mmCIF file of C-alpha atoms in Angstrom:
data_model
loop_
_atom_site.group_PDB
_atom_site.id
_atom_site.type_symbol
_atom_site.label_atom_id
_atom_site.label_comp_id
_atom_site.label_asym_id
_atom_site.label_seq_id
_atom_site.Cartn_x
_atom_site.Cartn_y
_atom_site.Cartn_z
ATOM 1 C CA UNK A 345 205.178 89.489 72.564
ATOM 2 C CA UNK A 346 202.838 92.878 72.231
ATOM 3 C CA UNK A 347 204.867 95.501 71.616
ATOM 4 C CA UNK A 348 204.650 97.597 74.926
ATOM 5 C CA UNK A 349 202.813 94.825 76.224
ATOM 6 C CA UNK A 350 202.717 91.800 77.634
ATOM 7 C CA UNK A 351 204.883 88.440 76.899
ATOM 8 C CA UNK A 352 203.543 84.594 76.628
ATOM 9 C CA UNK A 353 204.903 81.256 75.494
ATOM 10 C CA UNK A 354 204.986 78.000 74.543
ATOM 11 C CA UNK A 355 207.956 75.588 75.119
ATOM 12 C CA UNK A 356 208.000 73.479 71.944
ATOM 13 C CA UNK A 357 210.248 70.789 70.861
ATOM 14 C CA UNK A 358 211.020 71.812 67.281
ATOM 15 C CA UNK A 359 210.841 74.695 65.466
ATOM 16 C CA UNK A 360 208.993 72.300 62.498
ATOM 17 C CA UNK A 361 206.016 74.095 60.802
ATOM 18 C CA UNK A 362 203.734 71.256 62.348
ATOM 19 C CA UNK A 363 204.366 72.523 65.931
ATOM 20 C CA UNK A 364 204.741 75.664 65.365
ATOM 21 C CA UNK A 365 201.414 77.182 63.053
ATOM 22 C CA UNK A 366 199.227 75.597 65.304
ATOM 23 C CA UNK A 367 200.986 77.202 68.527
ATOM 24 C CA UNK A 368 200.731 80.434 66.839
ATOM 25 C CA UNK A 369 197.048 79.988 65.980
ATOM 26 C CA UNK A 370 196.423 78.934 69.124
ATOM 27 C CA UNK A 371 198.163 81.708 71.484
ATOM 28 C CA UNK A 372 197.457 84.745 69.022
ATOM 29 C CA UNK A 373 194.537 86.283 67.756
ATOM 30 C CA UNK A 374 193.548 86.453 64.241
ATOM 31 C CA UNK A 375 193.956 89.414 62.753
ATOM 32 C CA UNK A 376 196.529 90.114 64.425
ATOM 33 C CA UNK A 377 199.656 92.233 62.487
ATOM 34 C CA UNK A 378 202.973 89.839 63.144
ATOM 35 C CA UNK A 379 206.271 90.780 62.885
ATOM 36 C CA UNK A 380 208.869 88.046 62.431
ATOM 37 C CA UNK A 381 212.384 87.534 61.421
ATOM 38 C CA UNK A 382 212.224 86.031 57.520
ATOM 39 C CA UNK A 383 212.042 82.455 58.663
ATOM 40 C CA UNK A 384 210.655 80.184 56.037
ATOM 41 C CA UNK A 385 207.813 78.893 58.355
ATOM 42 C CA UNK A 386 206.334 82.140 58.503
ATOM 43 C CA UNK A 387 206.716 82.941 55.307
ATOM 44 C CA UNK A 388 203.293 83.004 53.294
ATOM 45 C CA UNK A 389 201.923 80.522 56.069
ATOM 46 C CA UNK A 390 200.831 83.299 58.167
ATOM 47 C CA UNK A 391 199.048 85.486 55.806
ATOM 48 C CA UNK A 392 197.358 81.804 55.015
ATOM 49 C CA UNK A 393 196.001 81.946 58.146
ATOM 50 C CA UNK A 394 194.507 85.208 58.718
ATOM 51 C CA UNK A 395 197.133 87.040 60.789
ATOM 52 C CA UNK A 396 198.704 90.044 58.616
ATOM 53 C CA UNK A 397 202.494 89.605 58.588
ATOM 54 C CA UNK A 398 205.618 91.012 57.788
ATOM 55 C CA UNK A 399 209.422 90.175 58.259
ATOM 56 C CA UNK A 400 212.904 91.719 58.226
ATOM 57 C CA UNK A 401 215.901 89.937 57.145
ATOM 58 C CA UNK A 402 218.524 89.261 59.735
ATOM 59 C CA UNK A 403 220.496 86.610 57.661
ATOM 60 C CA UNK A 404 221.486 90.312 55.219
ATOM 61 C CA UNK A 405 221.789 92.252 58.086
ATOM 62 C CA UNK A 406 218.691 93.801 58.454
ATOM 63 C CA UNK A 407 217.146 94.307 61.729
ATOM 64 C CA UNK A 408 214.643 97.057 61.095
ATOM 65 C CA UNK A 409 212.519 98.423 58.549
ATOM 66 C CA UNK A 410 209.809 100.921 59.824
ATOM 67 C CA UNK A 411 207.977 99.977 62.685
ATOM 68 C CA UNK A 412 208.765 95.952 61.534
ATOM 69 C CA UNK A 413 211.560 94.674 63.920
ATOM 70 C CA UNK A 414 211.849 91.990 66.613
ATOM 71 C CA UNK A 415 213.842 94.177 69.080
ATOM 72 C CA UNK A 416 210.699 94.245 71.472
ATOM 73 C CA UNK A 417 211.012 90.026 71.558
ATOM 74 C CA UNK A 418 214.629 89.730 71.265
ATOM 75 C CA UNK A 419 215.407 92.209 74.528
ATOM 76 C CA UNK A 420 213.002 89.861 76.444
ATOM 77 C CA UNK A 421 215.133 86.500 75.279
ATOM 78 C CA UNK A 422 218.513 88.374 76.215
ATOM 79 C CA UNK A 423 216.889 89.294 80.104
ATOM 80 C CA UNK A 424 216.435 85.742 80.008
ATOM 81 C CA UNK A 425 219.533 83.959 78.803
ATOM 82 C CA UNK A 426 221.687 86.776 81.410
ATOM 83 C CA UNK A 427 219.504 85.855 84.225
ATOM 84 C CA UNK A 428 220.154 82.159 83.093
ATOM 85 C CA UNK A 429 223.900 82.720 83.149
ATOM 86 C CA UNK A 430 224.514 85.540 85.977
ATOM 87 C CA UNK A 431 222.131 83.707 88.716
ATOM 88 C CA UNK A 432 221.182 80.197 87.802
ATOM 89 C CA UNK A 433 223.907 78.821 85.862
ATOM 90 C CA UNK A 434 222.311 75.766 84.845
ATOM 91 C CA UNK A 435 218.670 74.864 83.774
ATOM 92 C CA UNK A 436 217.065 71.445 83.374
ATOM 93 C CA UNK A 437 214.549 71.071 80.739
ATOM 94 C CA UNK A 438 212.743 69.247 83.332
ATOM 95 C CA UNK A 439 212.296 72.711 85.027
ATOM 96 C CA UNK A 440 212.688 75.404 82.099
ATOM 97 C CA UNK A 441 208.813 76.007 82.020
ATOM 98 C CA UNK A 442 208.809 77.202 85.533
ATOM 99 C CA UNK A 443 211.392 79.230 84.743
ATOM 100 C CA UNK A 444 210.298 81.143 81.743
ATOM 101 C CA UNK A 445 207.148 81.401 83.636
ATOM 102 C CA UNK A 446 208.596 83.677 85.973
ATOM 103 C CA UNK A 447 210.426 85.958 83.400
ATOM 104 C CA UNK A 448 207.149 85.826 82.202
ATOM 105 C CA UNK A 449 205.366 87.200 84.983
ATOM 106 C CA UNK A 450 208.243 89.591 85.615
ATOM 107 C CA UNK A 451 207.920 91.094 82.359
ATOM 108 C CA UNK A 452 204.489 90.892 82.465
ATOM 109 C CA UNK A 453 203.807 92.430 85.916
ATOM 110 C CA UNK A 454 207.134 94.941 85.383
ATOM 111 C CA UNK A 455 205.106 98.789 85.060
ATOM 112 C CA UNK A 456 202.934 97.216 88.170
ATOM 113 C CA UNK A 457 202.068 100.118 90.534
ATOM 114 C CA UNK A 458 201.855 97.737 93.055
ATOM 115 C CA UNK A 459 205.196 96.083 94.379
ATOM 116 C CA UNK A 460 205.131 92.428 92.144
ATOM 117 C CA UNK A 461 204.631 90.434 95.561
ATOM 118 C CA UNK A 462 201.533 92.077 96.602
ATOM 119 C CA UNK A 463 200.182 91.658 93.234
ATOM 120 C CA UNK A 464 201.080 87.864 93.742
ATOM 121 C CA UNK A 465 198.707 87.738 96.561
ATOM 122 C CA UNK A 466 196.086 89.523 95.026
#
């Protein structure tokens, strides 16, 4: 997630530190400044490989700390799981990619000047 920009993602099937570094140095740029909660796989791993990082720590209640937060990510996961619950009710993992992408594109597409169907045909 960019902060006031755009959203991507990667379904993976653990959160173990082999699947996810290489997702994250796939999908982001290096360089790039990366704001996490203080989960153990990020910790020290990132720096390790070139992105500049820095956490806060939910697990003592700490959410923000500057301009380091995940409130920008988090909102986008809570649009999600209420649009999960209020209209579909029930998601199959078979299908959960084609969902997301949507959100996705949603999110992505959401300060569009153009109304999001039009822009679906362009």
């Amino acid at each position: 997630m960019e902060r006031k920009g755009r959203v991507a993602f990667q379904i993976l099937h653990s959160m173990s530190i082999e699947e996810t570094l290489p997702t994250i140095y796939a999908m982001i740029e290096k360089g790039t400044q990366i704001y996490s909660d203080s989960s153990t796989i990020f910790k020290n791993n990132l720096s390790q490989m070139g992105f500049s990082h820095d956490s806060v720590t939910h697990y003592k209640k700490k959410y923000v700390r500057g301009k380091v937060h995940t409130n920008t990510i988090e909102g986008f996961w809570n649009l999600v799981k209420r649009s999960f619950d209020g209209t579909y009710h029930v998601v199959s993992p078979k299908y959960l990619h084609s969902y997301l992408a949507e959100f996705a594109f949603r999110y992505n597409y959401r300060r569009a000047s153009q109304v999001m169907f039009l822009t679906i045909l362009n």
